[in-house]
Amino acid sequence: MSVVVRNVERVQRGVIEAFASLGVATIHEAQRRTGLMAPYMRPIYSGAHIAGSAVTVSVPPADNWMIHVAVEQCQPGDILVVAPTSACDCGYFGDLLASSLQSRGVLGLIIEAGVRDVRSLTDMRFPVWSRYISAQGTVKATLGSVNVPLVCAGALVNPGDLVVADDDGVCVVPRSQTASVLASAKAREQKEAAVRARLAQGELGLDLYEMREALAAKGLTYRDREDH
Amino acid sequence: MSVVVRNVERVQRGVIEAFASLGVATIHEAQRRTGLMAPYMRPIYSGAHIAGSAVTVSVPPADNWMIHVAVEQCQPGDILVVAPTSACDCGYFGDLLASSLQSRGVLGLIIEAGVRDVRSLTDMRFPVWSRYISAQGTVKATLGSVNVPLVCAGALVNPGDLVVADDDGVCVVPRSQTASVLASAKAREQKEAAVRARLAQGELGLDLYEMREALAAKGLTYRDREDH
Amino acid sequence: MSVVVRNVERVQRGVIEAFASLGVATIHEAQRRTGLMAPYMRPIYSGAHIAGSAVTVSVPPADNWMIHVAVEQCQPGDILVVAPTSACDCGYFGDLLASSLQSRGVLGLIIEAGVRDVRSLTDMRFPVWSRYISAQGTVKATLGSVNVPLVCAGALVNPGDLVVADDDGVCVVPRSQTASVLASAKAREQKEAAVRARLAQGELGLDLYEMREALAAKGLTYRDREDH
Amino acid sequence: MSVVVRNVERVQRGVIEAFASLGVATIHEAQRRTGLMAPYMRPIYSGAHIAGSAVTVSVPPADNWMIHVAVEQCQPGDILVVAPTSACDCGYFGDLLASSLQSRGVLGLIIEAGVRDVRSLTDMRFPVWSRYISAQGTVKATLGSVNVPLVCAGALVNPGDLVVADDDGVCVVPRSQTASVLASAKAREQKEAAVRARLAQGELGLDLYEMREALAAKGLTYRDREDH
Amino acid sequence: MSVVVRNVERVQRGVIEAFASLGVATIHEAQRRTGLMAPYMRPIYSGAHIAGSAVTVSVPPADNWMIHVAVEQCQPGDILVVAPTSACDCGYFGDLLASSLQSRGVLGLIIEAGVRDVRSLTDMRFPVWSRYISAQGTVKATLGSVNVPLVCAGALVNPGDLVVADDDGVCVVPRSQTASVLASAKAREQKEAAVRARLAQGELGLDLYEMREALAAKGLTYRDREDH
Amino acid sequence: MSVVVRNVERVQRGVIEAFASLGVATIHEAQRRTGLMAPYMRPIYSGAHIAGSAVTVSVPPADNWMIHVAVEQCQPGDILVVAPTSACDCGYFGDLLASSLQSRGVLGLIIEAGVRDVRSLTDMRFPVWSRYISAQGTVKATLGSVNVPLVCAGALVNPGDLVVADDDGVCVVPRSQTASVLASAKAREQKEAAVRARLAQGELGLDLYEMREALAAKGLTYRDREDH
């Protein structure tokens, strides 16, 4: 039952590049608020922003053997997504594995567990979004699987899905929906740029979004402090 | 029952400025250790330090409509304080709302929920103290209230209260007590400067604070490792 | 029953210096994955890395009196290790105590509770690993003990034990084992440097560690996406 | 600044009795979803249901001295509401204090901290809603206050407010609003009884609440599995 | 995008009945340790044990409108599985909805959020496994979906999947695998009964499972206290 | 380094029996508030109360092999104390192991991890205090140790120490101190019985403990509601 699936289809390189300038919040909105991982997934250093194809790794608690197996399946532009089969705060990953992944062009790691050597990883500029930071090591005793569907931090990830991560968190876009999400995100971004300019000049969202009528209809009332 | 209270009285500008150089820990001590929010309220970037008058916003879980309403009530020197009526980790606030608030001279945001676009907010130098960072969006469907008393992260906040936030957390000073707390904080700060200088030169707190007698009276004993 | 033990034996200065270049993850591995504190112990600023002899302080919840007592027992090269007798998020420690410790050559603080004045501590470059950051003050009313064995963040610490802390967390090495752990850590580090170079050049861990046979023996199977 | 306020006005006995048959969920709804404590406040045994006037106690972390002070201020029909000034999981309260309170006719305890002797308290049928169960004792070293306004588990409690607690949690009704909330809760309860009967007979909420049109207007679509 | 999928295929009644005598731990083992929800999913009363077909409901945070929609899709033998699109501790469900579901033969509720009226639900013997108990109500303002795949407490649930819940937690069995998992679980149960009898008579697992050799091979050593 | 220590000295049977009637809170007080495990250690059913000698088991995360090894080392009157080397919520223990332990006269299990089959364990009246309840299984791949000192839920446990557990939690008494703790606990219990009787009759703790003078000296003031 432990399997490594090879030759998973990836998101097209051009599509990935187009996503690289889009933030997680924008993409998450553009795909109707689905695919977001839980907010406890935090970057080990701020400012990183990556987009790539998921290579998924289902690992036993406290056992990182399958990450070693997964390295071989990675291609340039991939992002490793690791989820333990039950909650675990061990440090599954450090600078040795990062060296290996970086040499293969892997963009970063998403792991719902712990990571270590965070100083070295920061110096190497190998970004990681993890639930924990921990020096606690793992064993290599039990199998898991590579490139199977899994749930990571509450989000379903299929191998080859697009993963985007920045300081706001991590979002997964199903491979079949990347084109439509991209179009929607770009449109959203353009619209927001225009709105931002107007808001920055002092125009009120209440007016810009024409909210006043709906608020009044719901029963919102205003009163001055004096009658309070 | 959903109400926006206008023309709330603020803390005097001069008083606020005087507070701006005082840290949260000092102010919290100066007002007898009251008014501190829970330690899970963390800044999205380090080094920010603000003091201003609270504009309070009571919001439903996962619904940020009232923040849009609150913007209109803000003045230069205000700080927006947002609390959901039940626990919520959604990202209520991003760079669009920040643009709007910044254009009105608002100093920052305190929110017992989530915030997003933290990279942009950091670049804009719009400081936020929040419980969560999350790209998860909210809806605009249900009313709340602006400028009503509320509990945020365990602290009672009345509209117009003074709010101070720095890397140590967030503290609320009731408007009526700002003068006395200011005096007390200044005095405390002066005293601490003198103490710090003596401690930095190697004088022991045990002597400086004259603790030895009280410790002995309580029964503290010393022994060398040999008799251990 | 409240006692201060004086003249605790420390780890030899030369040994400490040898440890100072070794990371927590390496040391933790070198001593067979023992002695690590829980991952909720986080540094107040990143990049700090210290190694020193533990001066232990057992404190009541919300009472920092004994830290003042402990200062007198500190020597250059020591690290203060503070654990409350029940869980507490108060800010036991700020820049005054740090000035005092720094004047005595103490390298840093490990505390399974809260710390405050983190901006000043960062400016002073006095590193702290703590469970919480909180401006909430403590009292000076109840005794504890200095230089007794205690459990801090799940790790047993005896006075005089070696403590090492970096961005990955905090690890304790029993004083009697420092020599053997040092030798083992150095060996490990050398080995890892060689491995890292090979991995960085693209060699697979699967081959380098000769894992393929063991994986196959456990039943790992490979298949292409098509047969999935 | 540590004060005991005597002769606080209570909710009228008749009003309290009328509330005793109403559940927390109903009352919370009846007062427009305000006043609920956080869901981590759990009863030490199931099935208890109390309503009474709040005697509030603000206590230092890990110090239960003021609970002893508060006992003297209690009358039959009161409920003790205890909140520490910073988070604490110590066991502030056990069967001795319960004996004392029970002899004065106090109905139960609400405490945002720990409680102990839960087996005895259960045998005595003295109900407690607490955040923690812990045998860890407290000291009697620092003052607090009795019958001052405080925040307990996120809810503002003024002395003399009505407190209602059952298996769903704890709710606070401001004393001035007890009459209107009572009327509203009773009406709600009657309405719910009628609705419950209809639902139990198989009528759909969709029809009973006439939701179908609003759902369609929002864009809800139905499709059969085949077209999925 | 908000959709209700009708006529979802269920697990066969006979298969469900066969599962009803099997515990969650056994089933989880029988399907190779997949499909288990996180351990924070707890029953509101102990002793309940249900197996049925999942009707899934994806709900916005703090909005239970779609549960009303879902009721109509339920059949006898179903179990409602509800997951919010972001974390929420509100009480989505109480005795009115339970009356409605019970009248349709629904066996219970699994919800990664809060539930209320737990006393009534217990009296009705309508079992619920939830993350929270909370009297906090929800709104009916935003759509979600019924009978779409969702992630609940870390487990992927497809509509029509088999759900089993008991005092140990909640497990999901994909509909296509129910037959094989059932066979495996029955076999496991029989084997365990035999093992249990031998263990209860004092036979050691070390011998019964023939572990001694493998332990020795791994390097396990025995020594008496004296040489310790 | 993986070792099983045999023939550990136990606490004398008579002493254990004398402890069996004493509650955890009393014992914890009697030994000066040391040795208490963290309050997240909860019994799987209420009302159990055990006292016995600790057989300690240090286990890897998600690996219960060593529990099987430990069974052989158990004698009537023992209590198994299990701590993972890093945090883990897996279900290490179920009714098979309980059958084995019960056949050897073991009184119960203390585990800072998960347990499963809680319904069967409850029916068997085999009490467990655990951090989690989880059906998630473990592997048998990596060694640990039996009867070595370990930290469990924040408390240091040496093999052969006395462990007492009841509804308030779990407390450890070092074997060398059992006699003195027993004497102190008995004295405390007697004193409390007398106090309880007086309090139950309405005498105030303020008078009984003669607190009024100390409170006044600290500055406690009383005022009536009118002057508030």
PDB file of N, CA and C in Angstrom, chain A residues 6 23 33 69 77 107-108 112 116 122 152 156 158 162 189:
ATOM      1  N   ARG A   6       5.103   7.991 -10.065  1.00  0.00           N
ATOM      2  CA  ARG A   6       6.079   8.747 -10.856  1.00  0.00           C
ATOM      3  C   ARG A   6       5.390   9.496 -11.984  1.00  0.00           C
ATOM      4  N   GLY A  23      -0.442  37.214  -4.825  1.00  0.00           N
ATOM      5  CA  GLY A  23      -0.413  36.848  -3.424  1.00  0.00           C
ATOM      6  C   GLY A  23      -1.424  35.767  -3.090  1.00  0.00           C
ATOM      7  N   ARG A  33     -12.444  31.276  -2.274  1.00  0.00           N
ATOM      8  CA  ARG A  33     -12.096  30.981  -0.888  1.00  0.00           C
ATOM      9  C   ARG A  33     -12.015  29.504  -0.569  1.00  0.00           C
ATOM     10  N   VAL A  69      12.819   9.491  -0.172  1.00  0.00           N
ATOM     11  CA  VAL A  69      12.297   8.850  -1.382  1.00  0.00           C
ATOM     12  C   VAL A  69      11.726   9.902  -2.339  1.00  0.00           C
ATOM     13  N   GLY A  77      11.020  23.595 -10.168  1.00  0.00           N
ATOM     14  CA  GLY A  77       9.711  24.231 -10.111  1.00  0.00           C
ATOM     15  C   GLY A  77       8.729  23.532  -9.197  1.00  0.00           C
ATOM     16  N   LEU A 107      11.507  24.544  -5.129  1.00  0.00           N
ATOM     17  CA  LEU A 107      11.358  25.942  -4.691  1.00  0.00           C
ATOM     18  C   LEU A 107      11.183  26.114  -3.193  1.00  0.00           C
ATOM     19  N   GLY A 108      10.682  25.092  -2.540  1.00  0.00           N
ATOM     20  CA  GLY A 108      10.453  25.237  -1.108  1.00  0.00           C
ATOM     21  C   GLY A 108       9.689  24.051  -0.567  1.00  0.00           C
ATOM     22  N   GLU A 112       3.237  20.088   7.460  1.00  0.00           N
ATOM     23  CA  GLU A 112       2.383  20.237   8.646  1.00  0.00           C
ATOM     24  C   GLU A 112       3.024  19.476   9.798  1.00  0.00           C
ATOM     25  N   ARG A 116      13.885  21.926  11.120  1.00  0.00           N
ATOM     26  CA  ARG A 116      15.020  22.375  11.929  1.00  0.00           C
ATOM     27  C   ARG A 116      16.118  22.951  11.036  1.00  0.00           C
ATOM     28  N   THR A 122      17.493  29.631   6.256  1.00  0.00           N
ATOM     29  CA  THR A 122      17.321  31.058   5.969  1.00  0.00           C
ATOM     30  C   THR A 122      18.521  31.583   5.177  1.00  0.00           C
ATOM     31  N   CYS A 152      -3.316  18.343   3.948  1.00  0.00           N
ATOM     32  CA  CYS A 152      -2.232  19.038   4.660  1.00  0.00           C
ATOM     33  C   CYS A 152      -2.797  20.301   5.292  1.00  0.00           C
ATOM     34  N   LEU A 156      -7.011  19.810   0.959  1.00  0.00           N
ATOM     35  CA  LEU A 156      -6.756  18.642   0.113  1.00  0.00           C
ATOM     36  C   LEU A 156      -5.728  19.016  -0.953  1.00  0.00           C
ATOM     37  N   ASN A 158      -3.710  17.363  -4.261  1.00  0.00           N
ATOM     38  CA  ASN A 158      -3.428  16.280  -5.189  1.00  0.00           C
ATOM     39  C   ASN A 158      -2.058  16.527  -5.808  1.00  0.00           C
ATOM     40  N   LEU A 162      -1.248  23.148  -8.050  1.00  0.00           N
ATOM     41  CA  LEU A 162      -0.440  24.349  -7.857  1.00  0.00           C
ATOM     42  C   LEU A 162      -0.486  24.755  -6.382  1.00  0.00           C
ATOM     43  N   GLU A 189      -6.835  41.571  -9.162  1.00  0.00           N
ATOM     44  CA  GLU A 189      -5.696  42.401  -8.820  1.00  0.00           C
ATOM     45  C   GLU A 189      -5.800  43.781  -9.472  1.00  0.00           C
TER      46      GLU A 189
END
